[in-house]
mmCIF file of C-alpha atoms and ligand atoms in Angstrom:
data_model
loop_
_atom_site.group_PDB
_atom_site.id
_atom_site.type_symbol
_atom_site.label_atom_id
_atom_site.label_comp_id
_atom_site.label_asym_id
_atom_site.label_seq_id
_atom_site.Cartn_x
_atom_site.Cartn_y
_atom_site.Cartn_z
ATOM 1 C CA MET A 1 166.560 61.586 67.838
ATOM 2 C CA ILE A 2 165.423 63.966 65.136
ATOM 3 C CA THR A 3 163.994 67.066 66.702
ATOM 4 C CA LEU A 4 161.020 68.946 65.393
ATOM 5 C CA SER A 5 163.137 71.997 64.648
ATOM 6 C CA GLN A 6 165.512 69.866 62.561
ATOM 7 C CA ARG A 7 162.607 68.482 60.653
ATOM 8 C CA LEU A 8 161.148 71.928 60.096
ATOM 9 C CA LYS A 9 164.529 73.137 58.936
ATOM 10 C CA LYS A 10 164.699 70.301 56.435
ATOM 11 C CA GLN A 11 161.236 71.064 55.120
ATOM 12 C CA GLN A 12 162.206 74.679 54.670
ATOM 13 C CA ASP A 13 165.364 73.717 52.829
ATOM 14 C CA ASP A 14 163.448 71.388 50.547
ATOM 15 C CA ARG A 15 160.917 74.077 49.842
ATOM 16 C CA SER A 16 163.456 76.784 49.081
ATOM 17 C CA ALA A 17 165.339 74.348 46.818
ATOM 18 C CA ALA A 18 162.125 73.704 44.884
ATOM 19 C CA VAL A 19 161.302 77.402 44.635
ATOM 20 C CA ASN A 20 164.804 78.062 43.463
ATOM 21 C CA ARG A 21 164.677 75.418 40.745
ATOM 22 C CA ILE A 22 161.400 76.802 39.453
ATOM 23 C CA SER A 23 162.857 80.246 39.255
ATOM 24 C CA ILE A 24 165.882 78.991 37.284
ATOM 25 C CA ARG A 25 163.602 77.247 34.820
ATOM 26 C CA ASP A 26 161.409 80.323 34.563
ATOM 27 C CA LYS A 27 164.394 82.597 34.033
ATOM 28 C CA LEU A 28 165.619 80.376 31.205
ATOM 29 C CA LEU A 29 162.112 80.181 29.765
ATOM 30 C CA ILE A 30 161.720 83.942 29.466
ATOM 31 C CA LYS A 31 164.603 84.075 26.981
ATOM 32 C CA GLU A 32 164.012 80.722 25.315
ATOM 33 C CA SER A 33 160.300 81.218 24.683
ATOM 34 C CA GLN A 34 161.043 84.487 22.964
ATOM 35 C CA GLU A 35 163.786 82.922 20.865
ATOM 36 C CA MET A 36 161.511 80.012 19.984
ATOM 37 C CA SER A 37 158.679 82.244 18.758
ATOM 38 C CA GLN A 38 161.071 84.349 16.696
ATOM 39 C CA LEU A 39 162.641 81.357 14.986
ATOM 40 C CA LEU A 40 159.513 79.209 14.625
ATOM 41 C CA PRO A 41 159.278 77.238 11.355
ATOM 42 C CA ASN A 42 156.650 78.742 9.004
ATOM 43 C CA ASN A 43 154.283 75.792 9.344
ATOM 44 C CA CYS A 44 154.372 75.672 13.142
ATOM 45 C CA SER A 45 152.512 77.589 15.810
ATOM 46 C CA VAL A 46 152.611 77.714 19.599
ATOM 47 C CA PHE A 47 149.686 78.055 21.977
ATOM 48 C CA TYR A 48 149.902 78.677 25.722
ATOM 49 C CA GLU A 49 146.991 77.416 27.769
ATOM 50 C CA ASN A 50 147.868 79.894 30.475
ATOM 51 C CA GLU A 51 149.684 83.020 29.345
ATOM 52 C CA ASN A 52 151.408 83.315 32.716
ATOM 53 C CA ASP A 53 152.888 79.848 32.506
ATOM 54 C CA LEU A 54 155.569 79.525 29.845
ATOM 55 C CA SER A 55 156.323 75.946 30.867
ATOM 56 C CA LYS A 56 153.279 74.343 29.238
ATOM 57 C CA PHE A 57 152.346 74.840 25.626
ATOM 58 C CA ILE A 58 150.939 73.167 22.548
ATOM 59 C CA LEU A 59 152.994 73.046 19.383
ATOM 60 C CA THR A 60 151.029 72.628 16.156
ATOM 61 C CA VAL A 61 152.823 71.360 13.056
ATOM 62 C CA LYS A 62 151.137 71.516 9.630
ATOM 63 C CA PRO A 63 153.462 69.811 7.157
ATOM 64 C CA THR A 64 153.363 71.463 3.720
ATOM 65 C CA GLU A 65 155.113 68.601 1.977
ATOM 66 C CA GLY A 66 155.945 64.955 2.494
ATOM 67 C CA TYR A 67 153.877 61.992 3.655
ATOM 68 C CA TRP A 68 151.979 63.901 6.369
ATOM 69 C CA GLU A 69 151.092 66.887 4.187
ATOM 70 C CA GLY A 70 147.625 68.245 4.878
ATOM 71 C CA GLY A 71 147.512 67.019 8.463
ATOM 72 C CA THR A 72 147.508 69.082 11.635
ATOM 73 C CA PHE A 73 149.597 67.532 14.395
ATOM 74 C CA LYS A 74 149.594 68.767 17.961
ATOM 75 C CA PHE A 75 152.233 68.176 20.620
ATOM 76 C CA ALA A 76 151.910 68.918 24.325
ATOM 77 C CA ILE A 77 155.229 70.213 25.609
ATOM 78 C CA ASN A 78 155.902 70.409 29.316
ATOM 79 C CA VAL A 79 159.069 71.997 30.639
ATOM 80 C CA THR A 80 159.576 70.438 34.058
ATOM 81 C CA GLU A 81 161.115 72.100 37.109
ATOM 82 C CA GLU A 82 164.477 70.443 36.537
ATOM 83 C CA TYR A 83 164.943 72.136 33.156
ATOM 84 C CA ASN A 84 167.519 72.553 31.648
ATOM 85 C CA MET A 85 169.178 69.617 33.336
ATOM 86 C CA VAL A 86 166.454 67.420 31.843
ATOM 87 C CA PRO A 87 164.684 67.748 28.482
ATOM 88 C CA PRO A 88 161.049 68.886 28.226
ATOM 89 C CA THR A 89 158.495 66.079 28.103
ATOM 90 C CA VAL A 90 156.700 65.795 24.778
ATOM 91 C CA LYS A 91 153.503 63.957 23.946
ATOM 92 C CA CYS A 92 151.861 63.824 20.543
ATOM 93 C CA LEU A 93 148.130 64.567 20.925
ATOM 94 C CA THR A 94 147.190 63.649 17.370
ATOM 95 C CA ARG A 95 146.920 60.014 16.382
ATOM 96 C CA LEU A 96 149.126 59.286 13.399
ATOM 97 C CA TRP A 97 151.059 56.621 11.530
ATOM 98 C CA HIS A 98 154.712 57.375 12.037
ATOM 99 C CA PRO A 99 157.834 55.257 12.640
ATOM 100 C CA ASN A 100 158.998 57.532 15.474
ATOM 101 C CA ILE A 101 155.669 58.216 17.187
ATOM 102 C CA THR A 102 153.434 55.562 18.709
ATOM 103 C CA GLU A 103 149.684 55.617 18.292
ATOM 104 C CA VAL A 104 149.357 56.702 21.930
ATOM 105 C CA GLY A 105 151.651 59.660 21.417
ATOM 106 C CA GLU A 106 155.099 58.652 22.671
ATOM 107 C CA VAL A 107 157.740 60.450 20.668
ATOM 108 C CA CYS A 108 161.171 59.106 19.808
ATOM 109 C CA LEU A 109 163.568 61.942 19.159
ATOM 110 C CA SER A 110 167.230 61.564 20.083
ATOM 111 C CA LEU A 111 167.323 65.136 21.363
ATOM 112 C CA LEU A 112 164.740 64.282 24.007
ATOM 113 C CA ARG A 113 166.670 61.333 25.428
ATOM 114 C CA GLN A 114 167.796 62.104 28.927
ATOM 115 C CA HIS A 115 170.618 59.599 29.257
ATOM 116 C CA SER A 116 172.465 59.059 26.075
ATOM 117 C CA MET A 117 176.111 58.379 25.499
ATOM 118 C CA ASP A 118 176.226 59.119 21.786
ATOM 119 C CA GLY A 119 176.219 62.897 22.061
ATOM 120 C CA LEU A 120 172.850 63.187 20.313
ATOM 121 C CA GLY A 121 170.734 63.166 23.450
ATOM 122 C CA TRP A 122 169.699 65.972 25.739
ATOM 123 C CA SER A 123 172.295 68.415 26.949
ATOM 124 C CA PRO A 124 171.742 71.677 28.838
ATOM 125 C CA ILE A 125 173.147 73.630 25.909
ATOM 126 C CA ARG A 126 169.991 72.735 23.930
ATOM 127 C CA ARG A 127 167.082 75.138 23.873
ATOM 128 C CA LEU A 128 163.343 75.031 23.277
ATOM 129 C CA ASN A 129 164.037 76.154 19.754
ATOM 130 C CA ASP A 130 166.022 72.954 19.126
ATOM 131 C CA VAL A 131 163.106 70.871 20.425
ATOM 132 C CA VAL A 132 160.638 72.608 18.092
ATOM 133 C CA TRP A 133 162.886 72.138 15.058
ATOM 134 C CA GLY A 134 163.480 68.525 16.054
ATOM 135 C CA LEU A 135 159.737 67.821 16.136
ATOM 136 C CA HIS A 136 159.281 69.713 12.890
ATOM 137 C CA ALA A 137 161.930 67.503 11.293
ATOM 138 C CA LEU A 138 159.906 64.371 12.159
ATOM 139 C CA PHE A 139 157.619 65.311 9.259
ATOM 140 C CA THR A 140 160.230 65.832 6.601
ATOM 141 C CA ASP A 141 161.170 63.038 4.251
ATOM 142 C CA LEU A 142 164.824 63.629 4.962
ATOM 143 C CA LEU A 143 164.499 61.904 8.282
ATOM 144 C CA ASN A 144 165.874 58.420 8.659
ATOM 145 C CA PHE A 145 163.913 56.020 10.783
ATOM 146 C CA ASP A 146 166.757 53.982 12.238
ATOM 147 C CA ASP A 147 165.501 53.898 15.772
ATOM 148 C CA PRO A 148 161.758 53.364 15.439
ATOM 149 C CA LEU A 149 159.127 53.282 18.166
ATOM 150 C CA ASN A 150 156.351 52.043 15.920
ATOM 151 C CA ILE A 151 158.036 48.955 14.465
ATOM 152 C CA GLU A 152 155.112 48.093 12.201
ATOM 153 C CA ALA A 153 155.154 51.555 10.640
ATOM 154 C CA SER A 154 158.905 51.433 10.223
ATOM 155 C CA ASP A 155 158.813 47.993 8.540
ATOM 156 C CA MET A 156 156.059 49.189 6.239
ATOM 157 C CA TYR A 157 158.080 52.274 5.334
ATOM 158 C CA ARG A 158 161.054 50.105 4.463
ATOM 159 C CA ASN A 159 159.103 47.495 2.501
ATOM 160 C CA SER A 160 156.513 49.489 0.619
ATOM 161 C CA LYS A 161 156.521 53.259 0.385
ATOM 162 C CA GLU A 162 153.155 53.113 -1.395
ATOM 163 C CA GLU A 163 151.465 51.107 1.345
ATOM 164 C CA PHE A 164 153.054 53.411 3.914
ATOM 165 C CA ARG A 165 151.781 56.504 2.094
ATOM 166 C CA MET A 166 148.241 55.115 1.984
ATOM 167 C CA LYS A 167 148.215 54.223 5.680
ATOM 168 C CA VAL A 168 149.577 57.662 6.634
ATOM 169 C CA ASN A 169 146.890 59.269 4.482
ATOM 170 C CA GLU A 170 144.162 57.177 6.029
ATOM 171 C CA TYR A 171 145.236 58.296 9.524
ATOM 172 C CA VAL A 172 145.501 61.933 8.417
ATOM 173 C CA MET A 173 141.936 61.810 7.058
ATOM 174 C CA LEU A 174 140.623 60.129 10.219
ATOM 175 C CA TYR A 175 142.488 61.967 12.977
ATOM 176 C CA ALA A 176 144.555 64.906 11.737
ATOM 177 C CA LYS A 177 142.040 67.099 9.889
ATOM 178 C CA GLU A 178 141.171 70.387 11.545
ATOM 179 C CA MET B 1 193.639 70.374 18.531
ATOM 180 C CA SER B 2 190.877 68.934 16.436
ATOM 181 C CA ALA B 3 187.857 70.933 15.412
ATOM 182 C CA SER B 4 184.415 69.404 15.731
ATOM 183 C CA ILE B 5 180.942 70.501 14.749
ATOM 184 C CA ALA B 6 180.193 71.299 18.388
ATOM 185 C CA ASP B 7 183.183 73.635 18.490
ATOM 186 C CA GLU B 8 182.014 75.454 15.420
ATOM 187 C CA ASN B 9 178.542 75.949 16.862
ATOM 188 C CA GLU B 10 179.992 77.349 19.993
ATOM 189 C CA ASN B 11 182.119 79.798 18.089
ATOM 190 C CA THR B 12 179.169 81.114 16.103
ATOM 191 C CA GLU B 13 177.246 81.606 19.308
ATOM 192 C CA ARG B 14 180.093 83.538 20.814
ATOM 193 C CA LEU B 15 180.262 85.749 17.781
ATOM 194 C CA ASP B 16 176.527 86.383 18.084
ATOM 195 C CA ASP B 17 176.939 87.325 21.711
ATOM 196 C CA ALA B 18 179.832 89.570 20.860
ATOM 197 C CA SER B 19 177.857 91.456 18.230
ATOM 198 C CA LYS B 20 174.960 91.900 20.655
ATOM 199 C CA ASN B 21 177.265 93.260 23.318
ATOM 200 C CA GLU B 22 178.840 95.608 20.874
ATOM 201 C CA LYS B 23 175.689 97.687 20.658
ATOM 202 C CA MET B 24 175.582 98.224 24.387
ATOM 203 C CA PHE B 25 178.717 100.362 24.592
ATOM 204 C CA THR B 26 181.210 101.969 22.306
ATOM 205 C CA LEU B 27 184.921 101.749 22.675
ATOM 206 C CA LYS B 28 186.668 105.083 22.330
ATOM 207 C CA LYS B 29 190.055 103.498 22.012
ATOM 208 C CA TRP B 30 190.822 100.049 20.695
ATOM 209 C CA ASN B 31 193.918 98.768 22.438
ATOM 210 C CA ALA B 32 195.331 95.452 23.579
ATOM 211 C CA VAL B 33 193.929 95.719 27.088
ATOM 212 C CA ALA B 34 190.394 96.246 25.808
ATOM 213 C CA MET B 35 190.786 93.246 23.506
ATOM 214 C CA TRP B 36 191.828 91.035 26.345
ATOM 215 C CA SER B 37 188.973 91.940 28.667
ATOM 216 C CA TRP B 38 186.584 91.612 25.745
ATOM 217 C CA ASP B 39 187.471 87.953 25.268
ATOM 218 C CA VAL B 40 187.050 87.181 28.933
ATOM 219 C CA GLU B 41 183.709 88.945 29.188
ATOM 220 C CA CYS B 42 182.253 87.083 26.256
ATOM 221 C CA ASP B 43 182.960 83.659 27.721
ATOM 222 C CA THR B 44 179.453 82.491 28.461
ATOM 223 C CA CYS B 45 178.497 79.416 30.462
ATOM 224 C CA ALA B 46 176.589 77.326 27.924
ATOM 225 C CA ILE B 47 174.449 75.801 30.687
ATOM 226 C CA CYS B 48 172.919 78.873 32.357
ATOM 227 C CA ARG B 49 173.923 81.375 29.612
ATOM 228 C CA VAL B 50 175.454 83.820 32.036
ATOM 229 C CA GLN B 51 179.047 84.957 31.567
ATOM 230 C CA VAL B 52 181.393 82.720 33.541
ATOM 231 C CA MET B 53 182.975 85.720 35.257
ATOM 232 C CA ASP B 54 179.604 86.574 36.807
ATOM 233 C CA ALA B 55 177.764 84.420 39.329
ATOM 234 C CA CYS B 56 175.639 81.709 37.699
ATOM 235 C CA LEU B 57 171.880 82.058 37.290
ATOM 236 C CA ARG B 58 171.312 79.907 40.382
ATOM 237 C CA CYS B 59 173.622 81.905 42.633
ATOM 238 C CA GLN B 60 172.172 85.158 41.322
ATOM 239 C CA ALA B 61 168.696 83.984 42.270
ATOM 240 C CA GLU B 62 169.872 82.991 45.720
ATOM 241 C CA SER B 63 171.738 86.184 46.470
ATOM 242 C CA LYS B 64 168.663 88.191 45.561
ATOM 243 C CA LYS B 65 166.856 86.590 48.478
ATOM 244 C CA ASP B 66 169.744 86.843 50.895
ATOM 245 C CA SER B 67 172.344 89.355 49.834
ATOM 246 C CA TYR B 68 174.745 88.471 52.658
ATOM 247 C CA GLY B 69 174.685 84.733 52.051
ATOM 248 C CA LYS B 70 176.272 85.134 48.638
ATOM 249 C CA GLN B 71 178.436 82.150 47.793
ATOM 250 C CA ASP B 72 181.588 82.247 45.805
ATOM 251 C CA CYS B 73 180.604 81.022 42.380
ATOM 252 C CA VAL B 74 183.751 79.717 40.690
ATOM 253 C CA VAL B 75 184.615 78.757 37.140
ATOM 254 C CA VAL B 76 185.682 75.260 36.203
ATOM 255 C CA TRP B 77 187.739 74.300 33.138
ATOM 256 C CA GLY B 78 187.666 70.796 31.742
ATOM 257 C CA GLU B 79 190.535 68.918 30.097
ATOM 258 C CA CYS B 80 188.786 69.853 26.851
ATOM 259 C CA ASN B 81 189.325 73.540 27.715
ATOM 260 C CA HIS B 82 185.623 74.302 27.906
ATOM 261 C CA SER B 83 184.611 76.382 30.900
ATOM 262 C CA PHE B 84 181.402 76.532 32.921
ATOM 263 C CA HIS B 85 180.261 77.667 36.332
ATOM 264 C CA TYR B 86 181.204 75.001 38.838
ATOM 265 C CA CYS B 87 177.609 75.131 40.173
ATOM 266 C CA CYS B 88 176.130 74.462 36.721
ATOM 267 C CA MET B 89 178.577 71.732 35.791
ATOM 268 C CA SER B 90 178.300 69.858 39.093
ATOM 269 C CA LEU B 91 174.538 69.516 38.527
ATOM 270 C CA TRP B 92 175.015 68.213 35.000
ATOM 271 C CA VAL B 93 177.779 65.649 35.668
ATOM 272 C CA LYS B 94 175.476 63.891 38.128
ATOM 273 C CA GLN B 95 173.447 62.843 35.096
ATOM 274 C CA ASN B 96 176.016 62.521 32.389
ATOM 275 C CA ASN B 97 179.727 62.828 32.995
ATOM 276 C CA ARG B 98 180.420 64.455 29.649
ATOM 277 C CA CYS B 99 181.144 67.977 28.532
ATOM 278 C CA PRO B 100 177.851 69.378 27.123
ATOM 279 C CA LEU B 101 179.745 71.158 24.354
ATOM 280 C CA CYS B 102 182.119 68.530 22.979
ATOM 281 C CA GLN B 103 180.761 65.308 24.560
ATOM 282 C CA GLN B 104 184.184 64.282 25.809
ATOM 283 C CA GLU B 105 184.343 62.577 29.163
ATOM 284 C CA TRP B 106 184.441 65.346 31.726
ATOM 285 C CA SER B 107 187.473 65.758 33.922
ATOM 286 C CA ILE B 108 188.440 68.944 35.694
ATOM 287 C CA GLN B 109 191.602 70.669 34.560
ATOM 288 C CA ARG B 110 191.413 73.612 36.938
ATOM 289 C CA MET B 111 189.083 75.756 38.941
ATOM 290 C CA GLY B 112 189.153 79.404 39.858
ATOM 291 C CA LYS B 113 187.930 82.836 38.981
HETATM 292 ZN ZN1 LIG C 201 176.433 78.619 34.452
HETATM 293 ZN ZN1 LIG C 202 176.870 79.532 41.055
HETATM 294 ZN ZN1 LIG C 203 184.305 70.266 26.168
#
């Protein structure tokens, strides 16, 4: 029979484990947030909804060249309690036409994959700075779209760069203008 | 031993750490003993970013709350020769049994301080 005191003990243990995890994440975040802001790409900015909570922020990317030039793209980044054992969760808040981002904002970036065997996925040696530069790289033409999320966009990119450019532009005009 | 990109990254990071540390104290005399302890001190756990010879970030947080319940936080070396806190590594291998630095399958070579 499980006694009340045992149950209370378990609750306490669970609670202290949770508190402890949060504090580890927060300790890591103090350093990583600073590093991230110091090394931010020129066309990116970071906004904290609550200045006392470093775990939730909006990253804004304004590409200065390439297909998405002229657009303003926002990402909601959430660093969960289990960080840095798991990657931050990332959602794109701006609708766009992109092989690696769906129209509802799911982002495909190898770095953000939690279980990957190829060595390109998440690993606790990665930092917030790597995530920011990874998202930034989604808007450079150097990227290869081998593992697309938006299949239609990826096929279009492969078959007709001109059609792709026009569709991207159309979406930028409709959804990504400040 | 083969060099990989991951190894190179790690080395640059260590150099960065070393140059940061350098500003914190000056060595009056540069001898072999100082060199040796220097190397050891700069070995940082890539998971929690605390030196492996110190308690990991997790154990440090715990001992702050209860200074007498301090656990022995040991170092673990993999077959790949990379070292981490045992606490940090045991959390990571539950998800992915690979060394975070070189991506080789993780197997423990030795443990200790
Ligand atoms: Zn550690
Ligand atoms: Zn520990
Ligand atoms: Zn290794």
